[in-house]
Each structure stands twice: as structure tokens, then as C-alpha cells.
Short mmCIF file of N, CA and C in Angstrom, two decimals:
data_model
loop_
_atom_site.label_atom_id
_atom_site.label_comp_id
_atom_site.label_asym_id
_atom_site.label_seq_id
_atom_site.Cartn_x
_atom_site.Cartn_y
_atom_site.Cartn_z
N MET A 56 -50.38 6.55 58.47
CA MET A 56 -50.52 5.46 57.50
C MET A 56 -51.14 5.99 56.22
N ALA A 57 -50.79 5.36 55.11
CA ALA A 57 -51.30 5.77 53.80
C ALA A 57 -52.81 5.56 53.72
N ASN A 58 -53.49 6.50 53.08
CA ASN A 58 -54.95 6.42 52.98
C ASN A 58 -55.45 6.01 51.61
N SER A 59 -54.95 6.66 50.57
CA SER A 59 -55.44 6.33 49.23
C SER A 59 -54.84 5.01 48.75
N ALA A 60 -55.49 4.41 47.79
CA ALA A 60 -55.02 3.12 47.26
C ALA A 60 -53.62 3.27 46.66
N GLY A 61 -53.39 4.37 45.97
CA GLY A 61 -52.10 4.60 45.34
C GLY A 61 -50.98 4.73 46.36
N SER A 62 -51.27 5.44 47.46
CA SER A 62 -50.22 5.62 48.47
C SER A 62 -50.00 4.34 49.27
N ARG A 63 -51.04 3.52 49.41
CA ARG A 63 -50.85 2.21 50.07
C ARG A 63 -49.94 1.33 49.21
N LYS A 64 -50.18 1.35 47.90
CA LYS A 64 -49.34 0.57 46.98
C LYS A 64 -47.89 1.08 47.04
N ARG A 65 -47.71 2.40 47.05
CA ARG A 65 -46.37 2.98 47.14
C ARG A 65 -45.66 2.49 48.40
N ALA A 66 -46.38 2.45 49.51
CA ALA A 66 -45.81 1.99 50.78
C ALA A 66 -45.39 0.53 50.69
N ARG A 67 -46.22 -0.29 50.03
CA ARG A 67 -45.87 -1.70 49.85
C ARG A 67 -44.62 -1.83 48.98
N GLN A 68 -44.58 -1.07 47.90
CA GLN A 68 -43.42 -1.13 47.00
C GLN A 68 -42.14 -0.69 47.71
N ALA A 69 -42.26 0.37 48.50
CA ALA A 69 -41.09 0.90 49.19
C ALA A 69 -40.55 -0.14 50.18
N GLU A 70 -41.44 -0.83 50.88
CA GLU A 70 -41.02 -1.84 51.85
C GLU A 70 -40.35 -3.02 51.14
N LYS A 71 -40.92 -3.44 50.02
CA LYS A 71 -40.36 -4.54 49.24
C LYS A 71 -38.96 -4.17 48.73
N ARG A 72 -38.83 -2.94 48.23
CA ARG A 72 -37.55 -2.47 47.72
C ARG A 72 -36.51 -2.35 48.84
N ARG A 73 -36.97 -1.87 50.01
CA ARG A 73 -36.07 -1.73 51.16
C ARG A 73 -35.49 -3.08 51.57
N LYS A 74 -36.35 -4.11 51.60
CA LYS A 74 -35.88 -5.44 51.97
C LYS A 74 -34.90 -5.99 50.94
N HIS A 75 -35.20 -5.78 49.67
CA HIS A 75 -34.32 -6.26 48.59
C HIS A 75 -32.97 -5.57 48.66
N ASN A 76 -32.98 -4.24 48.85
CA ASN A 76 -31.73 -3.49 48.94
C ASN A 76 -30.92 -3.91 50.15
N ALA A 77 -31.60 -4.16 51.28
CA ALA A 77 -30.90 -4.59 52.49
C ALA A 77 -30.23 -5.93 52.27
N SER A 78 -30.90 -6.81 51.54
CA SER A 78 -30.35 -8.13 51.24
C SER A 78 -29.09 -8.00 50.38
N LEU A 79 -29.16 -7.18 49.34
CA LEU A 79 -28.00 -6.98 48.46
C LEU A 79 -26.84 -6.35 49.23
N ARG A 80 -27.15 -5.34 50.06
CA ARG A 80 -26.12 -4.67 50.85
C ARG A 80 -25.42 -5.65 51.78
N SER A 81 -26.21 -6.51 52.41
CA SER A 81 -25.67 -7.50 53.33
C SER A 81 -24.77 -8.49 52.60
N MET A 82 -25.21 -8.93 51.42
CA MET A 82 -24.44 -9.89 50.64
C MET A 82 -23.08 -9.30 50.26
N VAL A 83 -23.09 -8.05 49.80
CA VAL A 83 -21.84 -7.41 49.38
C VAL A 83 -20.90 -7.26 50.57
N ARG A 84 -21.44 -6.88 51.73
CA ARG A 84 -20.62 -6.74 52.93
C ARG A 84 -20.02 -8.08 53.35
N THR A 85 -20.77 -9.15 53.15
CA THR A 85 -20.26 -10.49 53.48
C THR A 85 -19.05 -10.83 52.62
N TYR A 86 -19.15 -10.55 51.32
CA TYR A 86 -18.02 -10.83 50.42
C TYR A 86 -16.83 -9.95 50.77
N PHE A 87 -17.09 -8.72 51.17
CA PHE A 87 -16.03 -7.81 51.61
C PHE A 87 -15.31 -8.39 52.83
N LYS A 88 -16.07 -8.92 53.76
CA LYS A 88 -15.49 -9.52 54.97
C LYS A 88 -14.69 -10.78 54.63
N LYS A 89 -15.13 -11.53 53.62
CA LYS A 89 -14.39 -12.72 53.21
C LYS A 89 -13.00 -12.34 52.71
N VAL A 90 -12.92 -11.23 51.98
CA VAL A 90 -11.62 -10.76 51.49
C VAL A 90 -10.74 -10.36 52.68
N LEU A 91 -11.31 -9.62 53.62
CA LEU A 91 -10.54 -9.20 54.79
C LEU A 91 -10.06 -10.39 55.61
N LYS A 92 -10.90 -11.41 55.71
CA LYS A 92 -10.53 -12.61 56.46
C LYS A 92 -9.36 -13.32 55.78
N ALA A 93 -9.41 -13.41 54.45
CA ALA A 93 -8.33 -14.04 53.69
C ALA A 93 -7.04 -13.24 53.84
N ILE A 94 -7.15 -11.91 53.88
CA ILE A 94 -5.97 -11.06 54.05
C ILE A 94 -5.38 -11.28 55.44
N SER A 95 -6.23 -11.31 56.45
CA SER A 95 -5.73 -11.47 57.83
C SER A 95 -5.14 -12.86 58.07
N SER A 96 -5.61 -13.86 57.31
CA SER A 96 -5.05 -15.20 57.46
C SER A 96 -3.65 -15.30 56.83
N GLY A 97 -3.33 -14.35 55.96
CA GLY A 97 -2.00 -14.31 55.36
C GLY A 97 -1.88 -15.10 54.06
N ASP A 98 -2.99 -15.60 53.55
CA ASP A 98 -2.98 -16.39 52.31
C ASP A 98 -3.25 -15.46 51.13
N LYS A 99 -2.20 -15.08 50.44
CA LYS A 99 -2.33 -14.11 49.35
C LYS A 99 -3.18 -14.65 48.20
N ALA A 100 -3.00 -15.92 47.85
CA ALA A 100 -3.76 -16.50 46.75
C ALA A 100 -5.26 -16.50 47.07
N ALA A 101 -5.59 -16.88 48.30
CA ALA A 101 -7.00 -16.89 48.70
C ALA A 101 -7.56 -15.48 48.73
N ALA A 102 -6.75 -14.53 49.16
CA ALA A 102 -7.19 -13.13 49.22
C ALA A 102 -7.47 -12.60 47.81
N GLN A 103 -6.58 -12.93 46.88
CA GLN A 103 -6.79 -12.48 45.50
C GLN A 103 -8.04 -13.11 44.90
N GLU A 104 -8.25 -14.39 45.19
CA GLU A 104 -9.43 -15.09 44.68
C GLU A 104 -10.70 -14.49 45.26
N ALA A 105 -10.69 -14.21 46.55
CA ALA A 105 -11.86 -13.62 47.21
C ALA A 105 -12.13 -12.23 46.66
N PHE A 106 -11.06 -11.47 46.40
CA PHE A 106 -11.20 -10.13 45.85
C PHE A 106 -11.78 -10.18 44.44
N LYS A 107 -11.31 -11.17 43.66
CA LYS A 107 -11.80 -11.33 42.29
C LYS A 107 -13.29 -11.67 42.29
N THR A 108 -13.74 -12.39 43.30
CA THR A 108 -15.16 -12.73 43.42
C THR A 108 -15.98 -11.52 43.88
N ALA A 109 -15.41 -10.74 44.79
CA ALA A 109 -16.13 -9.61 45.38
C ALA A 109 -16.24 -8.41 44.44
N GLN A 110 -15.24 -8.24 43.59
CA GLN A 110 -15.17 -7.05 42.74
C GLN A 110 -16.41 -6.84 41.86
N PRO A 111 -16.87 -7.83 41.11
CA PRO A 111 -18.06 -7.60 40.29
C PRO A 111 -19.32 -7.37 41.12
N LEU A 112 -19.38 -7.97 42.30
CA LEU A 112 -20.54 -7.75 43.16
C LEU A 112 -20.57 -6.31 43.67
N LEU A 113 -19.40 -5.79 44.01
CA LEU A 113 -19.31 -4.39 44.44
C LEU A 113 -19.75 -3.46 43.30
N ASP A 114 -19.28 -3.76 42.09
CA ASP A 114 -19.62 -2.93 40.94
C ASP A 114 -21.11 -2.98 40.63
N SER A 115 -21.70 -4.17 40.72
CA SER A 115 -23.13 -4.27 40.42
C SER A 115 -23.97 -3.57 41.48
N ALA A 116 -23.47 -3.53 42.72
CA ALA A 116 -24.18 -2.81 43.79
C ALA A 116 -24.21 -1.32 43.48
N VAL A 117 -23.14 -0.82 42.86
CA VAL A 117 -23.11 0.60 42.47
C VAL A 117 -24.16 0.86 41.41
N ASN A 118 -24.23 -0.02 40.41
CA ASN A 118 -25.19 0.16 39.32
C ASN A 118 -26.63 0.09 39.81
N LYS A 119 -26.86 -0.65 40.89
CA LYS A 119 -28.21 -0.76 41.45
C LYS A 119 -28.51 0.33 42.46
N GLY A 120 -27.52 1.18 42.73
CA GLY A 120 -27.73 2.30 43.64
C GLY A 120 -27.64 1.93 45.11
N ILE A 121 -27.05 0.79 45.42
CA ILE A 121 -26.94 0.34 46.81
C ILE A 121 -25.84 1.11 47.52
N PHE A 122 -24.70 1.29 46.85
CA PHE A 122 -23.57 2.04 47.39
C PHE A 122 -23.21 3.13 46.39
N SER A 123 -22.54 4.17 46.86
CA SER A 123 -22.10 5.22 45.95
C SER A 123 -20.84 4.74 45.21
N LYS A 124 -20.64 5.33 44.04
CA LYS A 124 -19.51 4.95 43.19
C LYS A 124 -18.18 5.17 43.90
N ASN A 125 -18.06 6.30 44.58
CA ASN A 125 -16.79 6.63 45.24
C ASN A 125 -16.50 5.70 46.41
N LYS A 126 -17.53 5.32 47.16
CA LYS A 126 -17.34 4.42 48.30
C LYS A 126 -16.79 3.08 47.83
N VAL A 127 -17.37 2.55 46.75
CA VAL A 127 -16.93 1.25 46.24
C VAL A 127 -15.53 1.36 45.64
N ALA A 128 -15.25 2.45 44.93
CA ALA A 128 -13.92 2.64 44.35
C ALA A 128 -12.88 2.70 45.47
N ARG A 129 -13.19 3.42 46.54
CA ARG A 129 -12.27 3.54 47.68
C ARG A 129 -12.07 2.18 48.35
N THR A 130 -13.15 1.43 48.52
CA THR A 130 -13.09 0.12 49.16
C THR A 130 -12.23 -0.84 48.34
N LYS A 131 -12.47 -0.88 47.03
CA LYS A 131 -11.69 -1.77 46.16
C LYS A 131 -10.22 -1.39 46.16
N SER A 132 -9.94 -0.10 46.15
CA SER A 132 -8.56 0.38 46.15
C SER A 132 -7.85 -0.04 47.43
N ARG A 133 -8.51 0.10 48.56
CA ARG A 133 -7.90 -0.25 49.84
C ARG A 133 -7.68 -1.76 49.95
N LEU A 134 -8.65 -2.54 49.49
CA LEU A 134 -8.49 -4.00 49.52
C LEU A 134 -7.32 -4.42 48.65
N ASN A 135 -7.27 -3.86 47.44
CA ASN A 135 -6.20 -4.21 46.51
C ASN A 135 -4.84 -3.83 47.08
N ALA A 136 -4.76 -2.68 47.74
CA ALA A 136 -3.50 -2.23 48.34
C ALA A 136 -3.08 -3.19 49.45
N LYS A 137 -4.05 -3.65 50.25
CA LYS A 137 -3.74 -4.59 51.34
C LYS A 137 -3.23 -5.92 50.79
N ILE A 138 -3.84 -6.36 49.68
CA ILE A 138 -3.41 -7.62 49.06
C ILE A 138 -2.00 -7.48 48.50
N LYS A 139 -1.72 -6.36 47.82
CA LYS A 139 -0.40 -6.15 47.25
C LYS A 139 0.67 -6.02 48.33
N ALA A 140 0.29 -5.48 49.49
CA ALA A 140 1.25 -5.31 50.58
C ALA A 140 1.60 -6.61 51.27
N MET A 141 0.89 -7.69 50.94
CA MET A 141 1.12 -8.98 51.60
C MET A 141 2.42 -9.64 51.16
N ALA A 142 2.98 -9.21 50.05
CA ALA A 142 4.19 -9.82 49.46
C ALA A 142 5.19 -10.22 50.52
#
């Protein structure tokens, strides 16, 4: 356990940040699942709408350092490809 006042504060900050990041990560994954659910239901319009909602959230997660840039780019590309294949 941290001994000095500064290291105790650092531990508190790290825990607070960890919880916040976990919350953001969970939220983004939920929106990702909503897109997949719309795709599996076969409703192209709903899938596109869900993707349009999820896209900025994925991008903002990258800017906040929650996910890597390449992971999000790959995820968006795969989702978009699945939506286009629904034709």
C-alpha cells in the first residue's frame, strides 16, 4: 500500500480513472453490440442508424485512449462491410 501522501493520492486518482475508463469502454461495447443486433435482425435501416450512433462514440474513445486507433478503425470497417453486405 502507498505510504506517502503523494502516492496515496496517486492511488486514488488511478482508481478513479480506472472506473471512468471501464465505464466508457463498457458503453462503447454496448453500442457496438446494438449494431450487431440490428445486423443479425436483418433490418438494414436500423443497422445503419445504430452504426451512425456508434461511430462518433468509437472515435471519441480513441481520443480518450480507451481503445487503440487501429482496433477502432478495424471494428468500424468490419461493421460497415457487414451492413453493406445486407443488400
